[in-house]
Short mmCIF file of C-alpha atoms in Angstrom, two decimals:
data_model
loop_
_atom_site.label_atom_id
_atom_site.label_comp_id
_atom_site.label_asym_id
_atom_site.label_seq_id
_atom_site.Cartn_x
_atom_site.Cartn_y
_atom_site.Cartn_z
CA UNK A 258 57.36 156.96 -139.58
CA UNK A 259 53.56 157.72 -139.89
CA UNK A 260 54.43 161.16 -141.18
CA UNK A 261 56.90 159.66 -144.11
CA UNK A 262 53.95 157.37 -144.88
CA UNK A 263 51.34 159.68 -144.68
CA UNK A 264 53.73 162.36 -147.37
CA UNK A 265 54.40 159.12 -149.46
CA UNK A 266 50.79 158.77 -149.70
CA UNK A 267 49.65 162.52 -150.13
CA UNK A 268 52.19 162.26 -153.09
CA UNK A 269 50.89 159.71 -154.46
CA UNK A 270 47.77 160.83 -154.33
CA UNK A 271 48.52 164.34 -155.81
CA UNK A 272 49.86 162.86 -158.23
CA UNK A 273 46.60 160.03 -159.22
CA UNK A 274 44.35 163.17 -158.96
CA UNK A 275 46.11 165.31 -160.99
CA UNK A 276 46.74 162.91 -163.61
CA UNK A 277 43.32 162.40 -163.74
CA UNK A 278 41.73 165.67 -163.28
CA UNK A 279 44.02 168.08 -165.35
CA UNK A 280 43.26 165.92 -168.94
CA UNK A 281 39.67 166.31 -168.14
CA UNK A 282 40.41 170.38 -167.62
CA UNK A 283 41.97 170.26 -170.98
CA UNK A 284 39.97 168.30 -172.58
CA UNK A 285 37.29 170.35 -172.28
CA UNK A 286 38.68 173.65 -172.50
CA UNK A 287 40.05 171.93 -176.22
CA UNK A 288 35.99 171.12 -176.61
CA UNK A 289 34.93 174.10 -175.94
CA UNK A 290 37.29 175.95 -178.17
CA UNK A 291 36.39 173.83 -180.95
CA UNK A 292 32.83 174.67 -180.52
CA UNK A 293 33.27 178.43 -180.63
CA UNK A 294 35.49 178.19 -183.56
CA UNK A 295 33.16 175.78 -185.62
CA UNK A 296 30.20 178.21 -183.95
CA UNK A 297 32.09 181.52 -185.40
CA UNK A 298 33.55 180.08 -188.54
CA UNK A 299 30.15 179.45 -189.42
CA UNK A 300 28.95 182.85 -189.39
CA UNK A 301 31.80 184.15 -191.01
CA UNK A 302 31.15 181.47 -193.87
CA UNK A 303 27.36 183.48 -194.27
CA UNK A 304 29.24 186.71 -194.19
CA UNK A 305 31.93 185.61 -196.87
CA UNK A 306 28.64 184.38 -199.16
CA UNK A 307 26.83 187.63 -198.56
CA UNK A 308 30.11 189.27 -198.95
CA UNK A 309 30.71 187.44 -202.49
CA UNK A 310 26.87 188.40 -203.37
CA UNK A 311 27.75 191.95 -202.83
CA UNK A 312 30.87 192.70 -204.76
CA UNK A 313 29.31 190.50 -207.60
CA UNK A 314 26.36 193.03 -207.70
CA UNK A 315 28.23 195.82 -206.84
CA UNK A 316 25.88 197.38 -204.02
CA UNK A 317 27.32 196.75 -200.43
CA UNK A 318 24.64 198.54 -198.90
CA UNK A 319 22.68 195.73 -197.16
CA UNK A 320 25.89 193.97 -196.02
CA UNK A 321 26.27 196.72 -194.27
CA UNK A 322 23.09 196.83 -192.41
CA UNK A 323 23.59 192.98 -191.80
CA UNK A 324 26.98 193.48 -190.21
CA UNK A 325 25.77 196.15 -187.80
CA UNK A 326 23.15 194.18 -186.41
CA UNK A 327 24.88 190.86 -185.99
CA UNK A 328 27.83 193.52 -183.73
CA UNK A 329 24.70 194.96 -182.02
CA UNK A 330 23.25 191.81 -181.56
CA UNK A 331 26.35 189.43 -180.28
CA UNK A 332 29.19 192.03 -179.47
CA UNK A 333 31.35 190.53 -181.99
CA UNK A 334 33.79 193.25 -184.47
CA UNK A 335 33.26 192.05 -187.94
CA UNK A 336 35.07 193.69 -190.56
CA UNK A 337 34.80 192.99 -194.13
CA UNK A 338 37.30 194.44 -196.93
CA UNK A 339 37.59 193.75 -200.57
CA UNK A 340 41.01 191.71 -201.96
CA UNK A 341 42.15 195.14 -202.88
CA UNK A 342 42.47 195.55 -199.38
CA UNK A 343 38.82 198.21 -199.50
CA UNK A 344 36.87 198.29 -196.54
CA UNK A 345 33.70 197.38 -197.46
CA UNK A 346 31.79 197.04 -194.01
CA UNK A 347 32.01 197.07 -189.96
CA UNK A 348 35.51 197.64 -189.31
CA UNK A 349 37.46 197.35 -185.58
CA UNK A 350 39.38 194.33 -186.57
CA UNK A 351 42.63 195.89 -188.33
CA UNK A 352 44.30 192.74 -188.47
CA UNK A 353 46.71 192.52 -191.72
CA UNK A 354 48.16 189.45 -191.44
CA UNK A 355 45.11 187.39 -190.64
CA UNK A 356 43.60 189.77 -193.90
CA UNK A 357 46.32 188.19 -195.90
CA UNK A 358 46.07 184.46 -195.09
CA UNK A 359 42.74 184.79 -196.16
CA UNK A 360 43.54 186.13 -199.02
CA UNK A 361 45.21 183.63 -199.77
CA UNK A 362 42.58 181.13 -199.47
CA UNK A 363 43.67 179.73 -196.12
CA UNK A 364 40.55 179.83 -193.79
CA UNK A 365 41.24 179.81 -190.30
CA UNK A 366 41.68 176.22 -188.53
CA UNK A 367 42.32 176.66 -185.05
CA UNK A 368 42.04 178.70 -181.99
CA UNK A 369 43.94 179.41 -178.58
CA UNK A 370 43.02 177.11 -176.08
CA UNK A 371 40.27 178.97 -174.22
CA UNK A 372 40.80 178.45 -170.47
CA UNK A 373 39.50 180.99 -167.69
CA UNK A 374 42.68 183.24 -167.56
CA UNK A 375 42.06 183.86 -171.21
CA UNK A 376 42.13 184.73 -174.14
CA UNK A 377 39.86 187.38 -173.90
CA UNK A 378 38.84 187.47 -177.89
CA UNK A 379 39.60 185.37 -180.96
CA UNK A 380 40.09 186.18 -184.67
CA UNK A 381 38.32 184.01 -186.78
CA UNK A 382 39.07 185.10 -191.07
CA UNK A 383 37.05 183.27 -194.10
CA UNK A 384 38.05 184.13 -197.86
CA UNK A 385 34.55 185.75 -200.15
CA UNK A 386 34.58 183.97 -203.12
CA UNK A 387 33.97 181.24 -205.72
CA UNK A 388 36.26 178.55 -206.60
CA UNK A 389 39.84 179.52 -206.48
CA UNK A 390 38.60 183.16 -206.97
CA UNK A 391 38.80 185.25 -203.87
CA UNK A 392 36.89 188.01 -203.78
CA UNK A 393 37.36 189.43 -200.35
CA UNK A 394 37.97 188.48 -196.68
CA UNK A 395 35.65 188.41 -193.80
CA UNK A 396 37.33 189.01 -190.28
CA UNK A 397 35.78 188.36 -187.26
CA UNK A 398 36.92 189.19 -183.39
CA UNK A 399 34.71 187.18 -181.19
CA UNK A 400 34.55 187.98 -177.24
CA UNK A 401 35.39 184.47 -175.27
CA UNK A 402 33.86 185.21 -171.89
CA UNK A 403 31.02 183.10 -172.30
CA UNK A 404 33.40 180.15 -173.34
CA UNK A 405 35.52 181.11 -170.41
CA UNK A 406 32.75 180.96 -167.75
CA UNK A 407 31.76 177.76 -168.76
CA UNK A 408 35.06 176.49 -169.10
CA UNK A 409 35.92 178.04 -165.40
CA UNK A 410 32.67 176.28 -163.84
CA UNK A 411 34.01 172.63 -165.17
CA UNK A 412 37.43 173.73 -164.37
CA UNK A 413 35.86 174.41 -160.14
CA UNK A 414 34.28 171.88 -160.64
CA UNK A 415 36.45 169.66 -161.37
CA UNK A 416 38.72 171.74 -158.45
CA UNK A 417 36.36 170.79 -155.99
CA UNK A 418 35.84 167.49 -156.89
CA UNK A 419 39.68 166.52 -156.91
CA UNK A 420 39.96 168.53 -153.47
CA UNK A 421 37.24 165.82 -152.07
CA UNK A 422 38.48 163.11 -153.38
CA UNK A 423 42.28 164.00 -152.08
CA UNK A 424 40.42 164.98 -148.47
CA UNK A 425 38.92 161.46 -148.23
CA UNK A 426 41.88 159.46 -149.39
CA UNK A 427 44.09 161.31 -146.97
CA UNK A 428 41.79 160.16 -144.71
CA UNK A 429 41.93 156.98 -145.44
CA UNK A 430 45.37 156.35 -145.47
CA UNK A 431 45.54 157.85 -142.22
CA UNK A 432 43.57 155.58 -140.60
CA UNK A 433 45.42 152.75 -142.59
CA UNK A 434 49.15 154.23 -141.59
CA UNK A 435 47.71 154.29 -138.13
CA UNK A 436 46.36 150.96 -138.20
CA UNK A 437 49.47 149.52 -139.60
CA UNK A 438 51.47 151.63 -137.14
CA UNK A 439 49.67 151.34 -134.09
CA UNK A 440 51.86 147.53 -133.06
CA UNK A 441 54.77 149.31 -133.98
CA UNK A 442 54.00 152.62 -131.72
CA UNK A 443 52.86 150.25 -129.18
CA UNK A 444 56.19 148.36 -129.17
CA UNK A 445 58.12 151.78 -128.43
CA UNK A 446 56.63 152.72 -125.69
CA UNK A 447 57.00 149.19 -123.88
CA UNK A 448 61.00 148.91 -125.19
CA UNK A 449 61.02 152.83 -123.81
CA UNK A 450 58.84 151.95 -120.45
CA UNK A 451 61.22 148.72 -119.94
CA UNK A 452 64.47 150.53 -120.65
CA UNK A 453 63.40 153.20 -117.60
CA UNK A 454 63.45 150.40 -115.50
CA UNK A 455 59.88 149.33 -115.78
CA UNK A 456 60.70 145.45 -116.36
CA UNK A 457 56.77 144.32 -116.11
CA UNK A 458 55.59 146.75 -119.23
CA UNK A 459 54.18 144.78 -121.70
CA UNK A 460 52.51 145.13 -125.58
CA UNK A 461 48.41 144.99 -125.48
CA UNK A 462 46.49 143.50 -127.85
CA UNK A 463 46.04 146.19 -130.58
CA UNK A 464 44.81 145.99 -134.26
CA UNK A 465 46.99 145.93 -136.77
CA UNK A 466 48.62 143.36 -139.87
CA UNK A 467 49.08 140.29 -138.69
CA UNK A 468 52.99 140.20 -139.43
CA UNK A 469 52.91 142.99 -136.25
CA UNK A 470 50.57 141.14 -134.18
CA UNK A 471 52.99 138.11 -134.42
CA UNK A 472 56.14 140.53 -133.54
CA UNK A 473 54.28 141.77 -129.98
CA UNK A 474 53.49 138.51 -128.87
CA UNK A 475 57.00 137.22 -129.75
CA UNK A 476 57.88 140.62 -127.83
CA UNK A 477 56.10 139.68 -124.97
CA UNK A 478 57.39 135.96 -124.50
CA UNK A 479 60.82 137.59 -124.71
CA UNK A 480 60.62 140.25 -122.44
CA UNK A 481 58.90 137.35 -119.70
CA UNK A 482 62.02 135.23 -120.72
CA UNK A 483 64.26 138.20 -119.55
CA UNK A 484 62.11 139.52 -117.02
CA UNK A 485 61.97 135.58 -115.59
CA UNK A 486 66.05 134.99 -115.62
CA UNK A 487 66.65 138.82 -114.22
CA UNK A 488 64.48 137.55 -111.05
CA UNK A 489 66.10 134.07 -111.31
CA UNK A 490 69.54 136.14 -110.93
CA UNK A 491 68.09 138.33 -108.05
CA UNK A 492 66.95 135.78 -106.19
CA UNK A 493 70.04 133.36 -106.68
CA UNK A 494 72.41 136.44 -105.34
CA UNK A 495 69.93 137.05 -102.41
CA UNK A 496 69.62 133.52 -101.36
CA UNK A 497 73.35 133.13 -101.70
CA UNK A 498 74.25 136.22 -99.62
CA UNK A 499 71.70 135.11 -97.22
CA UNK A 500 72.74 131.66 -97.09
CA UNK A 501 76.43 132.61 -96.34
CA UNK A 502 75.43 135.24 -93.64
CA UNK A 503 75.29 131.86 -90.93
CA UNK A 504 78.64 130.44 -91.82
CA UNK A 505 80.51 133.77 -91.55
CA UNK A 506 79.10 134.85 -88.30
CA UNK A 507 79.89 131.22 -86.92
CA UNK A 508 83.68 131.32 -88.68
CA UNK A 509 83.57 135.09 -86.60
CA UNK A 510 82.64 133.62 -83.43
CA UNK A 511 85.38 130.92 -84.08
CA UNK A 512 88.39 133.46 -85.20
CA UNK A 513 87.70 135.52 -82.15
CA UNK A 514 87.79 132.32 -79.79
CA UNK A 515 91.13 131.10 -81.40
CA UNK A 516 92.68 134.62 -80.49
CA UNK A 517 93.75 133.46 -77.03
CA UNK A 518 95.96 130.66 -78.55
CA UNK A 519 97.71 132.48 -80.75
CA UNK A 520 101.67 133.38 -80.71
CA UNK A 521 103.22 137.13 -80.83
CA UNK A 522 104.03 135.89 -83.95
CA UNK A 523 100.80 134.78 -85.29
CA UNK A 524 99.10 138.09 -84.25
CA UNK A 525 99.26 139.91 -87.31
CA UNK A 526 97.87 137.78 -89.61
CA UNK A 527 95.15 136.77 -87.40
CA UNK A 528 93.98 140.83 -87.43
CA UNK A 529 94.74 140.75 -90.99
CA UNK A 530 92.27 137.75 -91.61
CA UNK A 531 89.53 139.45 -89.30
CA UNK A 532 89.82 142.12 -91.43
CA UNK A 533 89.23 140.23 -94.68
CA UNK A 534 86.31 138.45 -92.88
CA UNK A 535 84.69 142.18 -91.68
CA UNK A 536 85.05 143.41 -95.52
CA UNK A 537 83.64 139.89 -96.93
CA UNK A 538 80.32 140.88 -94.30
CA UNK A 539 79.79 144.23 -95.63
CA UNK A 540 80.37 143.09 -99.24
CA UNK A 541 77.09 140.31 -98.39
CA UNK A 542 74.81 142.86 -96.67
CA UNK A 543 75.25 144.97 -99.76
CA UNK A 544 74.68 142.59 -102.29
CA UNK A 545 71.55 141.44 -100.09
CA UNK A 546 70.37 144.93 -99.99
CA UNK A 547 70.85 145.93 -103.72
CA UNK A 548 68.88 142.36 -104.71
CA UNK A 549 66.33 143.91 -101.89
CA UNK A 550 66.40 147.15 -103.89
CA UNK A 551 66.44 145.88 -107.54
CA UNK A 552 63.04 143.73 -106.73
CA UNK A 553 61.93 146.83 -105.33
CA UNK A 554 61.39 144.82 -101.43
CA UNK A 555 62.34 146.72 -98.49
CA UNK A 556 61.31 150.15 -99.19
CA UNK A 557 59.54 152.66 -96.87
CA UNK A 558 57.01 154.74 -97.79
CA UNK A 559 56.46 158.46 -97.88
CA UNK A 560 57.49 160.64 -94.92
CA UNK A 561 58.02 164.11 -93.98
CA UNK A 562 61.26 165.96 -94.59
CA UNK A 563 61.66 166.86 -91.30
CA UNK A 564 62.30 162.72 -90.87
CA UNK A 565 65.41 163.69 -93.29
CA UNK A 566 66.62 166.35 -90.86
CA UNK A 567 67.02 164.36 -87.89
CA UNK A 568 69.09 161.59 -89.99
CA UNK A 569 71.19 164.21 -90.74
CA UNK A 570 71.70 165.45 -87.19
CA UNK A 571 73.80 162.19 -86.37
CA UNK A 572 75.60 162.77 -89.06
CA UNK A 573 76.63 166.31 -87.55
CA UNK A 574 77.65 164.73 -84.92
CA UNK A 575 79.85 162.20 -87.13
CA UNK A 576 81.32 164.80 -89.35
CA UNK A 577 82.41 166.80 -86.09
CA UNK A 578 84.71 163.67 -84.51
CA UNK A 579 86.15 163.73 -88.08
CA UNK A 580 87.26 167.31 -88.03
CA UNK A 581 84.55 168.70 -91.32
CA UNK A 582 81.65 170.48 -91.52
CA UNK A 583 78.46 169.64 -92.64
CA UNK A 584 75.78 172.39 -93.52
CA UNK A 585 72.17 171.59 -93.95
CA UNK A 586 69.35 173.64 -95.98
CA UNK A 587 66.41 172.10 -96.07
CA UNK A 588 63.58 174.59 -97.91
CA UNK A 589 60.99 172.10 -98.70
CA UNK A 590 59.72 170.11 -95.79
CA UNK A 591 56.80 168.05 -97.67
CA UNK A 592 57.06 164.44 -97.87
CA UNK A 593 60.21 162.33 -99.96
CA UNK A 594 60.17 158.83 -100.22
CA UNK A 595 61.96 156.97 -97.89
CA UNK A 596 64.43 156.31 -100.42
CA UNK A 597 65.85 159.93 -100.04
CA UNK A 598 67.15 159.52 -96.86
CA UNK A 599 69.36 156.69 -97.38
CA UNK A 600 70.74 157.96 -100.56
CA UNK A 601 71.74 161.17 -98.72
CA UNK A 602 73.55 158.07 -95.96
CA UNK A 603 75.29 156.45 -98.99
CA UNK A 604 76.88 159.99 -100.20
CA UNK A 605 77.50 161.83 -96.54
CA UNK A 606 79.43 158.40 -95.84
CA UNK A 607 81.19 159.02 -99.25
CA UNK A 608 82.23 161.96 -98.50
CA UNK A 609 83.15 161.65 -94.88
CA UNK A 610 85.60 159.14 -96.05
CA UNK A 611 86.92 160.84 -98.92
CA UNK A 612 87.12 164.83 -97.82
CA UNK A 613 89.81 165.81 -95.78
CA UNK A 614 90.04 166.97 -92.19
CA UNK A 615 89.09 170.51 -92.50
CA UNK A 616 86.53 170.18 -95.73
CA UNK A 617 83.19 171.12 -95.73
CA UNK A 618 80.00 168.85 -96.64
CA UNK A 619 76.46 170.95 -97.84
CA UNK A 620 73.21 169.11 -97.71
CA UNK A 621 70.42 171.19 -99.63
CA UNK A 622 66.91 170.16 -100.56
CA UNK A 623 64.84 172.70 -102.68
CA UNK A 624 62.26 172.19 -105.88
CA UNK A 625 62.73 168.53 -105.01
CA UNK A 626 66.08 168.29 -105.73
CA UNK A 627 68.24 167.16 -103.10
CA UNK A 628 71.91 168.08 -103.37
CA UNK A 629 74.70 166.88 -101.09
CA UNK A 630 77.86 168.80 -102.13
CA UNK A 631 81.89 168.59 -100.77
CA UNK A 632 85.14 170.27 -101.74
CA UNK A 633 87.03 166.61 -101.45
CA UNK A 634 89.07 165.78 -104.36
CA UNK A 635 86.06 164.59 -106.52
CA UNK A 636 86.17 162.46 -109.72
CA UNK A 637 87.13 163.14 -113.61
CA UNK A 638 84.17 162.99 -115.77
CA UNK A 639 85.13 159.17 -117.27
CA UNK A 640 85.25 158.61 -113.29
CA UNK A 641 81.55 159.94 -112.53
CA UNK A 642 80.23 158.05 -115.33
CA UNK A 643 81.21 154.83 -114.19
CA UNK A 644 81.47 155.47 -110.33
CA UNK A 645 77.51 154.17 -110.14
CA UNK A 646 78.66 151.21 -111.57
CA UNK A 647 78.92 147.92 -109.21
CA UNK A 648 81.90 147.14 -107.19
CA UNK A 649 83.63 150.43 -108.87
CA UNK A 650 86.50 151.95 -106.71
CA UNK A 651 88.29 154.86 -107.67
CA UNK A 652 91.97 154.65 -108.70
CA UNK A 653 93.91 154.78 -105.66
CA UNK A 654 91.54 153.95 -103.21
CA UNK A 655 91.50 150.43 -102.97
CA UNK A 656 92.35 150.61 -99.28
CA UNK A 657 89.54 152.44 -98.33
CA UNK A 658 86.29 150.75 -96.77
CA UNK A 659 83.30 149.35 -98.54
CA UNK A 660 82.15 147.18 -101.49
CA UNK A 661 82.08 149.66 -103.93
CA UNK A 662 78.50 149.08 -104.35
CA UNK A 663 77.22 152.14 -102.71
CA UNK A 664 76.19 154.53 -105.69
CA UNK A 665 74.76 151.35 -107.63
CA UNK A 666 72.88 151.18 -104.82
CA UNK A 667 71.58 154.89 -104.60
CA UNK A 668 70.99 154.41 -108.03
CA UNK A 669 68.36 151.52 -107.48
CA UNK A 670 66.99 153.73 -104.75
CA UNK A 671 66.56 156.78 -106.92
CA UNK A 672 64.94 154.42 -109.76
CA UNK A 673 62.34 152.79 -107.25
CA UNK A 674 60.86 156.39 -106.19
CA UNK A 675 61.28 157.53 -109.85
CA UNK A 676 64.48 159.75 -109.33
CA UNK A 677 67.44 160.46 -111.68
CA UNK A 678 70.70 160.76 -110.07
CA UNK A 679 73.93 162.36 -111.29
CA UNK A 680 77.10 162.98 -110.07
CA UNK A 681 78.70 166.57 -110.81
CA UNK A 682 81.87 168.68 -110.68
CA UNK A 683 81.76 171.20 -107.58
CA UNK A 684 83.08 174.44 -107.92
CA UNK A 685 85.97 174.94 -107.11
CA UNK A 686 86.52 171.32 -106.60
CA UNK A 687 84.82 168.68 -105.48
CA UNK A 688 81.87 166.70 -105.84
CA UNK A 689 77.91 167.05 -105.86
CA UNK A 690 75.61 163.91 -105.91
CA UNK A 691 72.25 165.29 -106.92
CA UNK A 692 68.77 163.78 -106.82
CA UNK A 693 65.93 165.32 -108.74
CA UNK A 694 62.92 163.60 -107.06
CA UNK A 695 59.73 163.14 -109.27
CA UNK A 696 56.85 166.08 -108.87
CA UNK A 697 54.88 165.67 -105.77
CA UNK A 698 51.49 163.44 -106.47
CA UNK A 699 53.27 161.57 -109.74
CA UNK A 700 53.89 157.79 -108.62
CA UNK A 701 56.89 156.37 -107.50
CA UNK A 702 57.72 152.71 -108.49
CA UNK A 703 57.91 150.35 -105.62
CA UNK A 704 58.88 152.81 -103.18
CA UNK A 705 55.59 152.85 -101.10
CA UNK A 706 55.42 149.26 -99.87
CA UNK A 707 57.05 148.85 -96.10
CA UNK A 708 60.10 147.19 -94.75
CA UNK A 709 64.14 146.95 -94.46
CA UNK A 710 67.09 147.80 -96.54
CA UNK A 711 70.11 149.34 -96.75
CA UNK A 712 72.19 150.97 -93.86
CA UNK A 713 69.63 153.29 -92.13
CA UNK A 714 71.77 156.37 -90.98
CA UNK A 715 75.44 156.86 -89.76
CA UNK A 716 75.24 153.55 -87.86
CA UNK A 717 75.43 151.62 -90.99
CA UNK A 718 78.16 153.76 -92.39
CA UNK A 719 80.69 151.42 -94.60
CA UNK A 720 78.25 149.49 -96.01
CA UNK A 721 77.34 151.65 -98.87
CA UNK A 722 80.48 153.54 -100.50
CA UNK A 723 80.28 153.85 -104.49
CA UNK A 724 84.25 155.08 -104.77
#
């Protein structure tokens, strides 16, 4: 926007300058003209008198002399011819038509417009004579390059001056499109720091109109609005989760102690209703722990990659009991956040539930990138898109365990340590949940401050699928 304003302006300017400056070239390129014609029309109104003198009296002699020092003297061709069309002095001029006008008593009125690029000379013809009786004709060629210097200083002058004045009013409204802008640039990057997750950016006080200053802090009081019911929300899902943790551990403890009451007949819906009660659990520890993770609480600092490699040995160890292979490649071994390793838990228990006896699972971590890649049946592109969406389940796979919470939750993680995370096609099939960490040294959100959250390793497996 600053550069529209800023060509609007320069435009406008141009334009104010120019209308201003080129009259005043013209002007006085028209004055200056005028003052070599009236300047040269003047001596060829002495040289039409002597001229008249001469032919009157018969002896041309000293005209002569007169016209070859005013040539000598100024540098101007005069030639003078009788209205027979005789030469009578100087000569150079050859210029019929002019000779002819003059002749016919028409003196000469006006000249080209002198201006530095030219003309070079001017022609300048006066009728000899008395009364309505012309004698002969005086024509003069005058040089113009003393009119045309002075005509080219105004004309740089007046360059120079209009290039000034156009360099200070472009600065100007510079620093006025930039004070005008500044709110508005300033309200960009909080919308753009708030939209990557940063909910506590806010506008500072800049300069600017008034209209702008009144938008920020109207900006402000709504973001804290919306900042203020998103932590109302968090907390009310937290405190509800946490709340109902007691009374489904006690109705637990009381299923399990009704089991030896129970008929042959009754048996199978009592399993069926501890199985309801087991997948209402896991759907409250994950909407504690993505609460946890959304007010960035619970998150471990920094440690070494080797840390990572050791979560992934009981994983190994899970992987084997299920009849696939998991690979591990680990080239850097400086520190992740301690986000990394449980979003590399959320997608090994993905895929050890999804991949087929037999399939293989690759863990790789290189350039900061981690990578965790299977040949399961993966997901259509609409599918990946919304798969890190809450309490998403893939078509078809509704009976599987979890909450369908799991990838929202990775996502949350990758957010907190300032990570993007995508999910990809493998080739030839499959899928690859990538994490491209932030460069080492850049900070990392909330994901330095100690304590608990989600499922910490194989242990907590079915607590955290996304499909």
């Amino acid at each position: 926007m600053q550069r529209r304003l800023l060509l609007v302006a320069t435009l406008l300017i141009v334009c104010l300058v120019a209308a201003l400056a080129v009259p005043l070239a013209l002007a006085y390129s028209s004055h200056r003209t005028g003052q070599l014609l009236l300047a040269r029309r003047a001596d060829a109104t002495r040289f039409a008198e002597l001229t008249d003198r001469a032919i009157r009296e018969g002896d041309s002699t000293g005209l002569g002399a007169e016209v070859s020092r005013y040539t000598e003297l100024y540098g101007t061709a005069v030639e003078i011819r009788d209205r027979d069309g005789r030469l009578l002095a100087g000569g150079g001029v050859d210029e019929p038509a002019a000779a002819g006008r003059a002749l016919s008593g028409r003196t000469t009125d006006g000249l080209p417009l002198v201006t530095p690029f030219g003309p070079s000379a001017v022609l300048v013809a006066e009728p000899a004579g008395r009364d309505a009786q012309v004698s002969g004709v005086v024509l003069l060629r005058a040089p113009t390059s003393a009119a045309r210097r002075a005509v080219g200083t105004v004309w740089a002058v007046l360059a120079v001056g209009s290039l000034a004045a156009l360099g200070c009013a472009l600065v100007v409204a510079r620093r006025l499109a930039g004070w005008i802008l500044r709110p508005v640039g300033e309200l960009d990057r909080t919308t753009r720091a708030i939209a990557d997750g940063r909910l506590e950016a806010r506008i500072g006080l800049v300069r600017g109109p008034v209209e702008l200053r009144r938008l920020e802090e109207r900006f402000n009081a709504m973001a804290d609005g919306i900042s203020a019911a998103l932590e109302r929300q968090r907390a009310f899902v937290a405190d509800a989760s946490h709340e109902l943790r007691t009374p489904l551990t006690v109705l637990s403890l009381r299923l399990e102690n009704l089991e030896p009451h129970l008929s042959r007949t009754g048996r199978s819906e009592y399993e069926e209703a501890l199985t309801e009660l087991d997948r209402l659990t896991v759907l409250l520890e994950d909407l504690l722990t993505l609460a946890r993770v959304e007010a960035d609480a619970g998150l471990p600092g920094s440690g070494p990659a080797s840390g990572l490699h050791e979560r992934l040995t009981g994983w190994q160890e899970l992987y084997a009991a299920k009849g696939l292979t998991l690979s591990v490649d680990l080239a850097d071994q400086g520190p992740l956040p301690g986000a990394v390793a449980r979003i590399a838990d959320i997608a090994l228990d993905n895929a050890a539930k999804f991949v087929p006896s037999g399939g293989r699972v690759a863990v790789t971590l290189a350039d900061r990138t981690l990578s965790v890649a299977d040949d399961g049946p993966g997901l259509s592109p609409a599918e990946r898109e919304a798969a890190p969406g809450r309490f998403w389940r893939a078509p078809g796979q509704g009976n599987v365990p979890g909450s369908g919470l799991g990838l929202a939750i990775a996502a949350e993680l990758a957010r907190t340590c300032g990570a993007t995370l995508a999910l990809l096609p493998n080739r030839p099939r499959g899928l690859v949940v990538r994490l491209d960490l932030a460069p080492e040294g850049r900070p990392s959100g909330g994901a330095d401050r100690p304590g608990r959250g989600a499922g910490a390793g194989p242990a907590g497996r079915g607590r955290e699928t996304g499909r």
